[in-house]
Coordinates of C-alpha atoms in Angstrom, one line a residue:
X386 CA 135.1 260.2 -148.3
X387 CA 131.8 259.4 -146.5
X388 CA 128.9 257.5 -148.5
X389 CA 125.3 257.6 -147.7
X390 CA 124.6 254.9 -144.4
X391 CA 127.9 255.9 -143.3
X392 CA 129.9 253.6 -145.9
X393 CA 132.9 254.1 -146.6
X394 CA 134.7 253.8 -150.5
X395 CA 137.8 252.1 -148.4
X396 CA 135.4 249.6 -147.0
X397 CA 134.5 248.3 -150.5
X398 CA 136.1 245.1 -151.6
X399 CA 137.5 246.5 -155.3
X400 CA 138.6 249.6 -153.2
X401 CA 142.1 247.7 -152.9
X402 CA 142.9 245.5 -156.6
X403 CA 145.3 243.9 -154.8
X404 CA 143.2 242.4 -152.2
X405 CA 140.3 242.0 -154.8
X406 CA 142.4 240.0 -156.1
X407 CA 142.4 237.7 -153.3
X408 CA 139.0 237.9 -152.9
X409 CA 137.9 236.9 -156.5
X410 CA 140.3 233.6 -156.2
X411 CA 137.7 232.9 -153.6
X412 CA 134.8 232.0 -156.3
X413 CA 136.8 230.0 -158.6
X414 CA 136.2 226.9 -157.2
X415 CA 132.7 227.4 -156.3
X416 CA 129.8 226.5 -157.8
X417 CA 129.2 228.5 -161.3
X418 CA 126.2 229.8 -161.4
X419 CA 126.3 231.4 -157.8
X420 CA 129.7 232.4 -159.0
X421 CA 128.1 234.3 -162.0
X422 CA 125.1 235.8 -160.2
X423 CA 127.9 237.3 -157.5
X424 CA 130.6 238.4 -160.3
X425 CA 127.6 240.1 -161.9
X426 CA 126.8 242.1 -158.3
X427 CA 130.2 243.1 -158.2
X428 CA 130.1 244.5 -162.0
X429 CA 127.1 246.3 -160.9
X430 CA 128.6 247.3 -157.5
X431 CA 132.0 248.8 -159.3
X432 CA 129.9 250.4 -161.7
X433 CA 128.0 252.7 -159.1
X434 CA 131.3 253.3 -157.2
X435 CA 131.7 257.1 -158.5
X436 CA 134.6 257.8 -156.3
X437 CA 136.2 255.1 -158.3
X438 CA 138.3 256.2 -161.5
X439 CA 137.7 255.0 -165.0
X440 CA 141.3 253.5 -165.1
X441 CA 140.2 251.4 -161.3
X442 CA 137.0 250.9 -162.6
X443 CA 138.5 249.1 -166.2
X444 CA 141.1 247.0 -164.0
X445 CA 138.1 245.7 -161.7
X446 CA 136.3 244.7 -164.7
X447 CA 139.2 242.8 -166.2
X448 CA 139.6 241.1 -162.9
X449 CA 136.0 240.0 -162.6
X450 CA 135.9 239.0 -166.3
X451 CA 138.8 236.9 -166.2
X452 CA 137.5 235.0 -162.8
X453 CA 134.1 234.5 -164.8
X454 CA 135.7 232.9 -167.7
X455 CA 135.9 229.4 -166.4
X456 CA 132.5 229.4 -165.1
X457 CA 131.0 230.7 -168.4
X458 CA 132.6 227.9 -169.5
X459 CA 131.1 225.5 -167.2
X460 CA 128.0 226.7 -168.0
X461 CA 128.1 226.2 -171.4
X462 CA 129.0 222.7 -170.9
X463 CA 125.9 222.3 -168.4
X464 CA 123.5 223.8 -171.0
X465 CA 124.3 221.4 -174.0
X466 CA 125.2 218.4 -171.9
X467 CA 121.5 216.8 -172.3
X468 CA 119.3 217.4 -175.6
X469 CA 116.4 218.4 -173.3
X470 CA 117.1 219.9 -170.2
X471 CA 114.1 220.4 -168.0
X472 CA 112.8 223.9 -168.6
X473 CA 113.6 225.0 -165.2
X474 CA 117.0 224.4 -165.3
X475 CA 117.6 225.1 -169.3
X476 CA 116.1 229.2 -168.2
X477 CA 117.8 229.6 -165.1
X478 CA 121.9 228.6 -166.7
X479 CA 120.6 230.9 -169.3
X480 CA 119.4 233.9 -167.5
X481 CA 122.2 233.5 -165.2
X482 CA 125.2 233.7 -168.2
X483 CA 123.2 236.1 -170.5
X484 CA 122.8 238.7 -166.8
X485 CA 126.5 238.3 -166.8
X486 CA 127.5 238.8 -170.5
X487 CA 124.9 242.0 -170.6
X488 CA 126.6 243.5 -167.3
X489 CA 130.0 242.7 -168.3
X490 CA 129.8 243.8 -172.0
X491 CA 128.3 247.0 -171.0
X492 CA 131.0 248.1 -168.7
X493 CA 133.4 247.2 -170.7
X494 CA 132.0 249.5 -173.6
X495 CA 131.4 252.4 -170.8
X496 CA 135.1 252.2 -169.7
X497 CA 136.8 251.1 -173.4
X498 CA 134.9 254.6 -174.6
X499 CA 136.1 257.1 -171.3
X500 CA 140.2 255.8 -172.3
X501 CA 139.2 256.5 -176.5
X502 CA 138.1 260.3 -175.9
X503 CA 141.5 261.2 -173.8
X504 CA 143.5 263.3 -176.4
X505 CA 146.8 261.6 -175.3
X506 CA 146.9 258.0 -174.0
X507 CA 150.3 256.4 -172.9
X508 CA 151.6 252.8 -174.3
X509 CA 150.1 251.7 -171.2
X510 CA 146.8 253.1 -171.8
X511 CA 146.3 251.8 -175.2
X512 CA 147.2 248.3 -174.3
X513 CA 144.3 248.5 -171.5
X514 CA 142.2 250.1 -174.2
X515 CA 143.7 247.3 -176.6
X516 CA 142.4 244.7 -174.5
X517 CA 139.0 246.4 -173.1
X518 CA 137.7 246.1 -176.4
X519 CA 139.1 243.1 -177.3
X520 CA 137.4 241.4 -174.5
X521 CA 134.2 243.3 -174.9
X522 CA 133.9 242.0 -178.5
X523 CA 134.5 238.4 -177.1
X524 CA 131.9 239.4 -174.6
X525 CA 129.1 240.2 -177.1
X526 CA 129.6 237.6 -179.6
X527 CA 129.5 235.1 -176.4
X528 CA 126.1 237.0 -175.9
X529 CA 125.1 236.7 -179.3
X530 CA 125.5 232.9 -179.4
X531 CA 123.9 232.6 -175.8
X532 CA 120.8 234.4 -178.0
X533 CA 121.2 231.8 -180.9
X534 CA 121.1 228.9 -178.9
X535 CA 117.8 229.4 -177.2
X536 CA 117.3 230.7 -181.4
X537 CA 116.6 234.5 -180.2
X538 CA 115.4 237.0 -180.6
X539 CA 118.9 238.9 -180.8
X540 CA 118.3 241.6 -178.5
X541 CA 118.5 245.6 -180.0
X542 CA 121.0 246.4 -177.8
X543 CA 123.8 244.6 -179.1
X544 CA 124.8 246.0 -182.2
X545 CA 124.9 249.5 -181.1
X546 CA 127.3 248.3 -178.4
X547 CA 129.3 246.6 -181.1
X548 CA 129.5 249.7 -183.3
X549 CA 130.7 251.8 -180.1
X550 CA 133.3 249.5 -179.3
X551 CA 134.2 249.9 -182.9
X552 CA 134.4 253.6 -182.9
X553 CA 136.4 253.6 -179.9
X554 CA 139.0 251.3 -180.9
X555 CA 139.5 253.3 -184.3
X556 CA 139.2 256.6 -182.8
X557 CA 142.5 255.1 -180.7
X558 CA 144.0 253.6 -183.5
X559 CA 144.4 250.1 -181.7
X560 CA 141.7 248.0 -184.0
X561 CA 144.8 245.8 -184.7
X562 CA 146.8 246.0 -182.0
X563 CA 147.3 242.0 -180.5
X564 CA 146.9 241.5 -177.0
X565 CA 146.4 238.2 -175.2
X566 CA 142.7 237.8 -174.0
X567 CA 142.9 235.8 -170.9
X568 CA 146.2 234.3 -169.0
X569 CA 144.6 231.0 -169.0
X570 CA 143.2 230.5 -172.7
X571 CA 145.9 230.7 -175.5
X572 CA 146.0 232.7 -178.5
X573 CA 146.5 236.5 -178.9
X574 CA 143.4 238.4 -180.8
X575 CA 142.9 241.9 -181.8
X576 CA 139.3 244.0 -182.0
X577 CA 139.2 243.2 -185.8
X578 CA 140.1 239.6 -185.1
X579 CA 137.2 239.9 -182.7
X580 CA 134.7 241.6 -184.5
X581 CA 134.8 239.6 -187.6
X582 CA 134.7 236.5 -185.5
X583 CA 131.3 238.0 -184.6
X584 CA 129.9 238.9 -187.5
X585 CA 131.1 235.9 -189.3
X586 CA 128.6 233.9 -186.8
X587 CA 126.0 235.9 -187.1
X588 CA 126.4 235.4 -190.6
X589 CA 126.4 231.8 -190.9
X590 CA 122.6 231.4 -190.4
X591 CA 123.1 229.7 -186.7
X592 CA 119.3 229.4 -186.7
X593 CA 119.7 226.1 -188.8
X594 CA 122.0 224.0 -186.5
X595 CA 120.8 222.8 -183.1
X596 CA 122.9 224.3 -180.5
X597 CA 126.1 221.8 -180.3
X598 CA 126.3 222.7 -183.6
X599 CA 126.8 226.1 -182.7
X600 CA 129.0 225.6 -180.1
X601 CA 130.8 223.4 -183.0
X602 CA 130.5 226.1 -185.7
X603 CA 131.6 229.1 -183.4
X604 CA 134.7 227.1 -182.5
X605 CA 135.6 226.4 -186.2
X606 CA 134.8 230.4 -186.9
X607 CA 137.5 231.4 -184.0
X608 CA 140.3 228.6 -185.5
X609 CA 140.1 230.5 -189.2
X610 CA 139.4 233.9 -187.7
X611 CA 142.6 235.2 -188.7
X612 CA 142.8 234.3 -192.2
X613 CA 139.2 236.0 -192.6
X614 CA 139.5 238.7 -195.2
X615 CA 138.0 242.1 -194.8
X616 CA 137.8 244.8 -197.4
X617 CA 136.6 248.4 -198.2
X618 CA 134.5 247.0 -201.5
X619 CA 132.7 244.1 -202.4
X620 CA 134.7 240.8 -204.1
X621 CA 134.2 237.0 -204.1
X622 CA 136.4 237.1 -201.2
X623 CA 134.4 239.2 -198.8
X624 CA 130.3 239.1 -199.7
X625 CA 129.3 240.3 -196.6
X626 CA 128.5 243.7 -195.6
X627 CA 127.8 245.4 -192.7
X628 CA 127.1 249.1 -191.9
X629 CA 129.2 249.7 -188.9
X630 CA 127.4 253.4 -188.3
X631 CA 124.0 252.0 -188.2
X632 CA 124.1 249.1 -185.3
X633 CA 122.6 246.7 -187.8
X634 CA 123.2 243.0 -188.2
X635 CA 125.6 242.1 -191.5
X636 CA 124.0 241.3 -194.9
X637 CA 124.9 239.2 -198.1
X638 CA 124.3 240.7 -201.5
X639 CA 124.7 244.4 -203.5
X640 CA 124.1 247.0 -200.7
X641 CA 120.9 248.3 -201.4
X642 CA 120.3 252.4 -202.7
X643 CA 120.7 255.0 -200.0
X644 CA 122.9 253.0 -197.8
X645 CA 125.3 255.6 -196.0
X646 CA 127.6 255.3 -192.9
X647 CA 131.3 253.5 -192.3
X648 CA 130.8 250.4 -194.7
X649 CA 132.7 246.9 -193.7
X650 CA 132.9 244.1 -196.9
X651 CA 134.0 241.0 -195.4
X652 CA 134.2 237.5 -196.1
X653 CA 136.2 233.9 -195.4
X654 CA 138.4 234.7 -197.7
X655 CA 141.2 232.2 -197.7
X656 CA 139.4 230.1 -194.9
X657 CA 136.8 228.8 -197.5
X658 CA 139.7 226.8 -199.3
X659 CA 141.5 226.2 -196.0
X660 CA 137.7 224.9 -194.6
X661 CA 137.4 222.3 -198.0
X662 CA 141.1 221.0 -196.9
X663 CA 140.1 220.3 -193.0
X664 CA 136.7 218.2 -194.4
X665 CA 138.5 216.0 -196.8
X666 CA 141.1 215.3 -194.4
X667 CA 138.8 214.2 -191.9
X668 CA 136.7 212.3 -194.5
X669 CA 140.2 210.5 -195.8
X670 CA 141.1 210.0 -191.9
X671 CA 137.6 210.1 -190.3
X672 CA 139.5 211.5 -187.6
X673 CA 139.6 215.1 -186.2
X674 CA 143.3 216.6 -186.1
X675 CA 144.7 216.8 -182.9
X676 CA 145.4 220.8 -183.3
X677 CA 141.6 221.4 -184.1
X678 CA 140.5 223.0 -180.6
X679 CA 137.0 222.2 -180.7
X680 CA 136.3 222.1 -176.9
X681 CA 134.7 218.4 -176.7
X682 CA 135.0 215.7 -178.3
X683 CA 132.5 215.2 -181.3
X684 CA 131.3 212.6 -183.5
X685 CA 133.2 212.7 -187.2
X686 CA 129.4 213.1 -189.1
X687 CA 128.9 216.1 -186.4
X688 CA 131.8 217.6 -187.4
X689 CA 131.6 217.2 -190.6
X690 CA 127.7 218.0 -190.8
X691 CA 128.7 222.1 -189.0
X692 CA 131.8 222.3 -191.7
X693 CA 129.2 221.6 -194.8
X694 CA 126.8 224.6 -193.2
X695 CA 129.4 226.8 -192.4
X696 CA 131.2 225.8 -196.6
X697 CA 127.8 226.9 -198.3
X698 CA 127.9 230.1 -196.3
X699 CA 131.3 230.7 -197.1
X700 CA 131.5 230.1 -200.6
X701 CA 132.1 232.8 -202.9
X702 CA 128.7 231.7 -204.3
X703 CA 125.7 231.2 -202.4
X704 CA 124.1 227.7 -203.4
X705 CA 120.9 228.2 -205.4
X706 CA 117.3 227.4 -204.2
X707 CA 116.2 224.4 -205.8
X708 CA 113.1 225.5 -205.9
X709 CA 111.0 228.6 -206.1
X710 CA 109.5 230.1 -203.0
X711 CA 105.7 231.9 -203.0
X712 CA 104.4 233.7 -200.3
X713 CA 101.0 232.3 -198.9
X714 CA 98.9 232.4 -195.9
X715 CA 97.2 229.1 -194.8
X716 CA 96.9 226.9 -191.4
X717 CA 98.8 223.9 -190.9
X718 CA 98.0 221.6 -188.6
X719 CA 101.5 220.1 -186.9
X720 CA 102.0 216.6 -185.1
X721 CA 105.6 215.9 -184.3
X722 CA 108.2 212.8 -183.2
X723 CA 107.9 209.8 -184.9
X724 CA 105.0 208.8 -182.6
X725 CA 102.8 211.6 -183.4
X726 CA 103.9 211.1 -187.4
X727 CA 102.5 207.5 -187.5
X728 CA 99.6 208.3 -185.3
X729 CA 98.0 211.4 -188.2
X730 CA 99.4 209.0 -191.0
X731 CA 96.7 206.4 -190.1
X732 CA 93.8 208.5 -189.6
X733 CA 91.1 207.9 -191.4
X734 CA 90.7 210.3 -194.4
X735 CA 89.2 213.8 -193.0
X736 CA 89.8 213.1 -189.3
X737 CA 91.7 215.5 -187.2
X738 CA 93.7 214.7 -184.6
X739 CA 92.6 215.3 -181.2
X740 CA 93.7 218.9 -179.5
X741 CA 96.2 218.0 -177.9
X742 CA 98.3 215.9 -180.4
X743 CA 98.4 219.1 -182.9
X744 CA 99.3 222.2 -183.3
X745 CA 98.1 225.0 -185.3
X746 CA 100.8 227.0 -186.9
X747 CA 100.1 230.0 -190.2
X748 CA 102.2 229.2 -193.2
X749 CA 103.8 232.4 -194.8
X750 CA 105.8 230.8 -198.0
X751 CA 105.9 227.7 -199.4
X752 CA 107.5 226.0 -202.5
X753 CA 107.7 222.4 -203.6
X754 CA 110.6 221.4 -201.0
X755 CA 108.7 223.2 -198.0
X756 CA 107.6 226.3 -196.4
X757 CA 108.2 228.4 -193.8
X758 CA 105.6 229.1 -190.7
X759 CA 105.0 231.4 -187.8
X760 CA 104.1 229.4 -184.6
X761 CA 101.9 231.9 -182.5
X762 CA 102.5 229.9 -179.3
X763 CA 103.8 226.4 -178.2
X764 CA 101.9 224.7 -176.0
X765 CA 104.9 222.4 -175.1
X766 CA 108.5 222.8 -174.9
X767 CA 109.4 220.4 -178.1
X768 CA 110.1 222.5 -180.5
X769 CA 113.9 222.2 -182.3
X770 CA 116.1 222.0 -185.1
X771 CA 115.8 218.1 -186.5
X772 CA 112.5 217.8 -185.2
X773 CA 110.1 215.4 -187.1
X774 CA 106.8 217.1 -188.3
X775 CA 103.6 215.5 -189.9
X776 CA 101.7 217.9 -191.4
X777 CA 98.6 218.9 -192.5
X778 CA 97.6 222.1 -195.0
X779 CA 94.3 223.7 -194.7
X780 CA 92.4 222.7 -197.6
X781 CA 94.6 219.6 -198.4
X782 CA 93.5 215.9 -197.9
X783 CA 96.7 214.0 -196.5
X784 CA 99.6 214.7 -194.2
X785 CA 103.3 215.3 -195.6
X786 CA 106.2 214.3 -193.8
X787 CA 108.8 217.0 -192.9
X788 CA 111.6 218.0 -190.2
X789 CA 112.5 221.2 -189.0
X790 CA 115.3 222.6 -190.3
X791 CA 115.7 226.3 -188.9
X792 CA 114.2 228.2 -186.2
X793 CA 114.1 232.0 -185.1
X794 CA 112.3 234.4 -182.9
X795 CA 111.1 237.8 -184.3
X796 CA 110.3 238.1 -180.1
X797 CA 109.6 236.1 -177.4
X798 CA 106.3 235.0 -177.9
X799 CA 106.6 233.8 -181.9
X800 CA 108.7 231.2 -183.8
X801 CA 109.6 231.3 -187.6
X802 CA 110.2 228.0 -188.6
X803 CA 111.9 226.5 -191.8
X804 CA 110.2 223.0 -193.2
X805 CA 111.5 220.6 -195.6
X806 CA 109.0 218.0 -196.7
X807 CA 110.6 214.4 -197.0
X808 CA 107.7 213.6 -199.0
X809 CA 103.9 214.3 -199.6
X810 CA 102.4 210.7 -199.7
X811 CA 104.2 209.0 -196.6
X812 CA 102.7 205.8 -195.6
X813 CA 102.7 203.9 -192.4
X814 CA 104.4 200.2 -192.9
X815 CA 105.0 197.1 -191.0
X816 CA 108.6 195.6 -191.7
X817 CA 109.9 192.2 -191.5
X818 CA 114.1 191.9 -190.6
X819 CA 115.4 189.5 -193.2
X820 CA 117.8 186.8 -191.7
X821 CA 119.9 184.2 -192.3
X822 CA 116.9 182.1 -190.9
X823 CA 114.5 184.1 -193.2
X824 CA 112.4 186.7 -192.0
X825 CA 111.8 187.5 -188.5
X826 CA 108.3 186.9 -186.8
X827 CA 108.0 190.2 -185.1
X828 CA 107.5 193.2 -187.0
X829 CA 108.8 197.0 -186.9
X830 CA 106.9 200.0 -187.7
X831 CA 108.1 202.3 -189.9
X832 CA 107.2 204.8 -192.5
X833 CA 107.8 204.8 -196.5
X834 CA 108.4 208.1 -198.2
X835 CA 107.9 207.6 -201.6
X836 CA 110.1 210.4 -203.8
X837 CA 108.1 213.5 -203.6
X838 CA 110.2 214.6 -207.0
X839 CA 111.6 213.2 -209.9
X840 CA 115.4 212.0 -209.2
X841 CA 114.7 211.3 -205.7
X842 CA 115.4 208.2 -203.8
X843 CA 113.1 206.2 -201.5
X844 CA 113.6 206.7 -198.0
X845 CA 112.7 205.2 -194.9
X846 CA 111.8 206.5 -191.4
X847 CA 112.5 203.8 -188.6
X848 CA 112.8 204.5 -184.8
X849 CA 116.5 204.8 -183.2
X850 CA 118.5 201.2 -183.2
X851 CA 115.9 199.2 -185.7
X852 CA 118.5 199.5 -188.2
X853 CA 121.7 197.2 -188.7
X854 CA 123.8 198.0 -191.6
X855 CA 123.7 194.9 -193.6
X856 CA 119.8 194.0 -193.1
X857 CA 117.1 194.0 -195.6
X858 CA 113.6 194.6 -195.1
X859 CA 110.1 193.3 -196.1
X860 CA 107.2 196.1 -196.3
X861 CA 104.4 194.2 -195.5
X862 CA 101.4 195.4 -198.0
X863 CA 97.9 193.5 -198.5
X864 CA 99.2 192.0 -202.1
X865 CA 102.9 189.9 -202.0
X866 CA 105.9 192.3 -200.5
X867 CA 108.4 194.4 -201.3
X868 CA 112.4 194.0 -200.4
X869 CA 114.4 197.0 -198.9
X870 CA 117.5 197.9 -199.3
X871 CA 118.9 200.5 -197.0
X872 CA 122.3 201.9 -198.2
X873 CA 123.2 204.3 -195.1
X874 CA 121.5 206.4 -192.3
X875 CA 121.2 209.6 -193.8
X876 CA 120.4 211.5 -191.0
X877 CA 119.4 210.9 -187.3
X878 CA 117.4 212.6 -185.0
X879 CA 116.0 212.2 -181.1
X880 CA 113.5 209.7 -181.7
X881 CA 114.2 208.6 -185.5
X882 CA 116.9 207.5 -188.4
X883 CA 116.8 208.3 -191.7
X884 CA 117.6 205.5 -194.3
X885 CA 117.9 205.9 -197.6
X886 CA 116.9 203.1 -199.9
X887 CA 117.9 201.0 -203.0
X888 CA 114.6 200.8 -205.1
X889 CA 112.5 197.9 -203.9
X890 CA 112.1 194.3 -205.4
X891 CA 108.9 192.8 -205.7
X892 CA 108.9 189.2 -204.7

């Protein structure tokens, strides 16, 4: 049959699988990115093929998906290899995969939903339908975490796709039906293996880990996938819920009044307990076990920092706010790294920073441990989970000290971010290192944080590498000294480390 420009369907390079085929094993060695941006033409190319059948058209988009899998892969690796990638670079991996995952998971859908409305499907038929939705499942939760990492916003679009793929797989009966994903990647799955894989990501509030952690936690989600537990009613096991008629985003807590559609319950289930197990034996071994696929290879702390998250999310019993939060509307002014920390701490009383060493964000909540703020725009490319924050309330008359501890956009021009103040009268100090000698000449700048509340130990902000374990410090004050006595590093971040303190001596 004749196309428009005289093109023929024979002429097309999908017209023939077999030689497709041939074609595709072209790309796998080249470079992934281009490879993406042309599997993602040829998506779009099969797509608008009308002469081609749905059953042609779902084997093309197998072939493509499986040949992109690798170079997703690759990507991935690109994108979290450096903590800062220049922007440039950082938009154009991401623009690249999430044009793929969008083209791919939507044909996948379109074709998964032509095989689920034939009235009789052959063993052959459902397998392909088995594994169409399989993959387009795996497909959308890789979109969803390619949304996460850059912290949103979660495009509108995805959870109706995930509720038609869904529907299409029930309507077929084949929501448990195993297939294996990909020839080259291990493991068989199932669309309900799949789909509470994705919810139970979405779930785990990946706004609060920086995104090797989410790589980290979505890796530990797919290794207890299958002892997740999902239910038709609410129980300790499965707290989550999630209206699968109304292409929302799962929810914690009593479903409110009014609710109707196809409700899912789901939870960890036996994975919470199984979860506890892995941490203390990596604790008691500070070693990973050789059958945890994580992808990488990872610090112990890193590891072990993504299994705490993902245990209070899983627990039957959501860990209570130790404080109260109120809303509130009131600027706060924002200086960040440990830099721009010591540089507002020794302002004079009642000086601002200059314009471009702050921002200006609106706080909507606050309590005594922190608040959370909308950013209306970010004049630089610094904001992340971890990040050190001195800050300033409108009204107030000093600057707390607090790091960022989750982020999320409502859309692409505003951040929500989550604060925890370290403490509410930080000051600026100059430390001697105490040696066998006695103390060193040179000094190190650091900065104290008193306890902000009662029970609360002293802590102590010091730039990368200061810190030996072992040393003791001297604060250097205009009266006699004090002696510091860091016990561990309780957290690090790009350009600081965390120490937590013995209480001081005077001497």
């Amino acid at each position: 049959m004749l196309r428009l420009f005289g093109h023929k369907v024979a002429d097309h390079p999908f017209a023939d699988l077999k030689k497709a085929r041939e074609f595709l094993s072209g790309l796998i060695a080249a470079e992934p990115l281009t490879s993406l941006e042309d599997l993602t033409h040829w998506l779009q190319s099969v797509s608008g093929e009308n002469a081609f059948k749905p059953e042609h058209r779902a084997q093309a988009y197998l072939m493509i998906d499986e040949t992109a899998q690798p170079h997703l892969r690759r990507a991935l690796r690109d994108y979290l290899a450096a903590t800062r990638l220049p922007k440039q670079q950082e938009l154009r991996i991401w623009n690249v995969v999430d044009a793929y995952l969008q083209e791919a998971a939507g044909a996948l859908v379109e074709v998964a939903e032509w095989f689920a409305t034939r009235n009789r499907l052959s063993d052959a038929q459902r397998a392909v339908l088995a594994l169409l939705t399989v993959r387009a499942l795996r497909t959308l939760a890789a979109r969803l975490k390619w949304m996460h990492l850059r912290y949103g916003p979660v495009e509108r679009e995805l959870w109706p796709l995930v509720t038609r793929v869904y529907a299409a797989s029930e309507r077929a009966r084949v929501s448990q039906q195993l297939v294996t994903v990909y020839s080259n990647v291990p493991g068989d799955s199932s669309m309900q293996h799949e789909l509470l894989r994705l919810l139970m990501f979405s779930a785990c509030s990946p706004g609060a880990l920086l995104p090797v952690e989410m790589e980290l936690a979505d890796r530990l989600i797919s290794h207890f996938t299958p002892m997740f537990a999902a239910a038709g009613a609410p129980s300790d096991e499965t707290p989550y819920w999630v209206n699968l008629g109304a292409a929302s985003p799962p929810r914690r807590g009593p479903v409110p009044a009014g609710v109707t559609g196809p409700l899912g319950f789901f939870g960890a289930g036996p994975a919470y307990e199984a979860l506890r197990t892995l941490a203390a034996e990596i604790r008691n071994s500070g070693a990973i076990p050789s059958a945890l696929n994580l992808g990488n290879v990872y610090e112990t702390d890193v590891v072990l920092a993504v299994i705490d998250h993902l245990e209070a999310h899983w627990a039957p019993r959501l860990r209570e706010r130790r404080f109260a939060r109120q809303a509130a509307k009131l600027r706060l002014t924002v200086a960040h790294g440990f830099d721009g920390v010591l540089d507002v701490l020794q302002l004079p009383p009642g000086v601002a920073p200059v314009d471009e060493a702050a921002e200006s964000w609106i706080v909507e909540n606050i309590s005594a441990g922190g608040c959370g703020a909308l950013v209306p725009s970010l004049r630089q490319d610094w904001l992340h989970v971890g990040c050190l924050l001195g800050m300033h309330y409108e009204g107030g008359s000093h600057w707390s000290v607090g790091i960022v501890r989750r982020l999320s956009r409502p859309d692409a021009q505003r951040m929500n971010v989550g604060i925890q103040v370290l403490s509410r009268a930080a000051q600026p100090v100059e430390l001697r290192i105490e040696t066998a000698y006695g103390l060193s000449l040179d000094t190190e700048v650091g900065v104290l944080l008193p306890p902000t509340h009662h029970g609360d130990e002293l802590r102590l902000l010091l730039r990368p590498g200061v810190y030996v374990p072992g040393q003791r410090f001297k604060v250097e004050v205009p009266v006699g000294g004090q002696m510091l006595e860091p016990v561990d590093v309780v957290e690090r971040g790009e350009d600081y480390e965390l120490l937590r303190c013995r209480e001081p001596e005077i001497f």
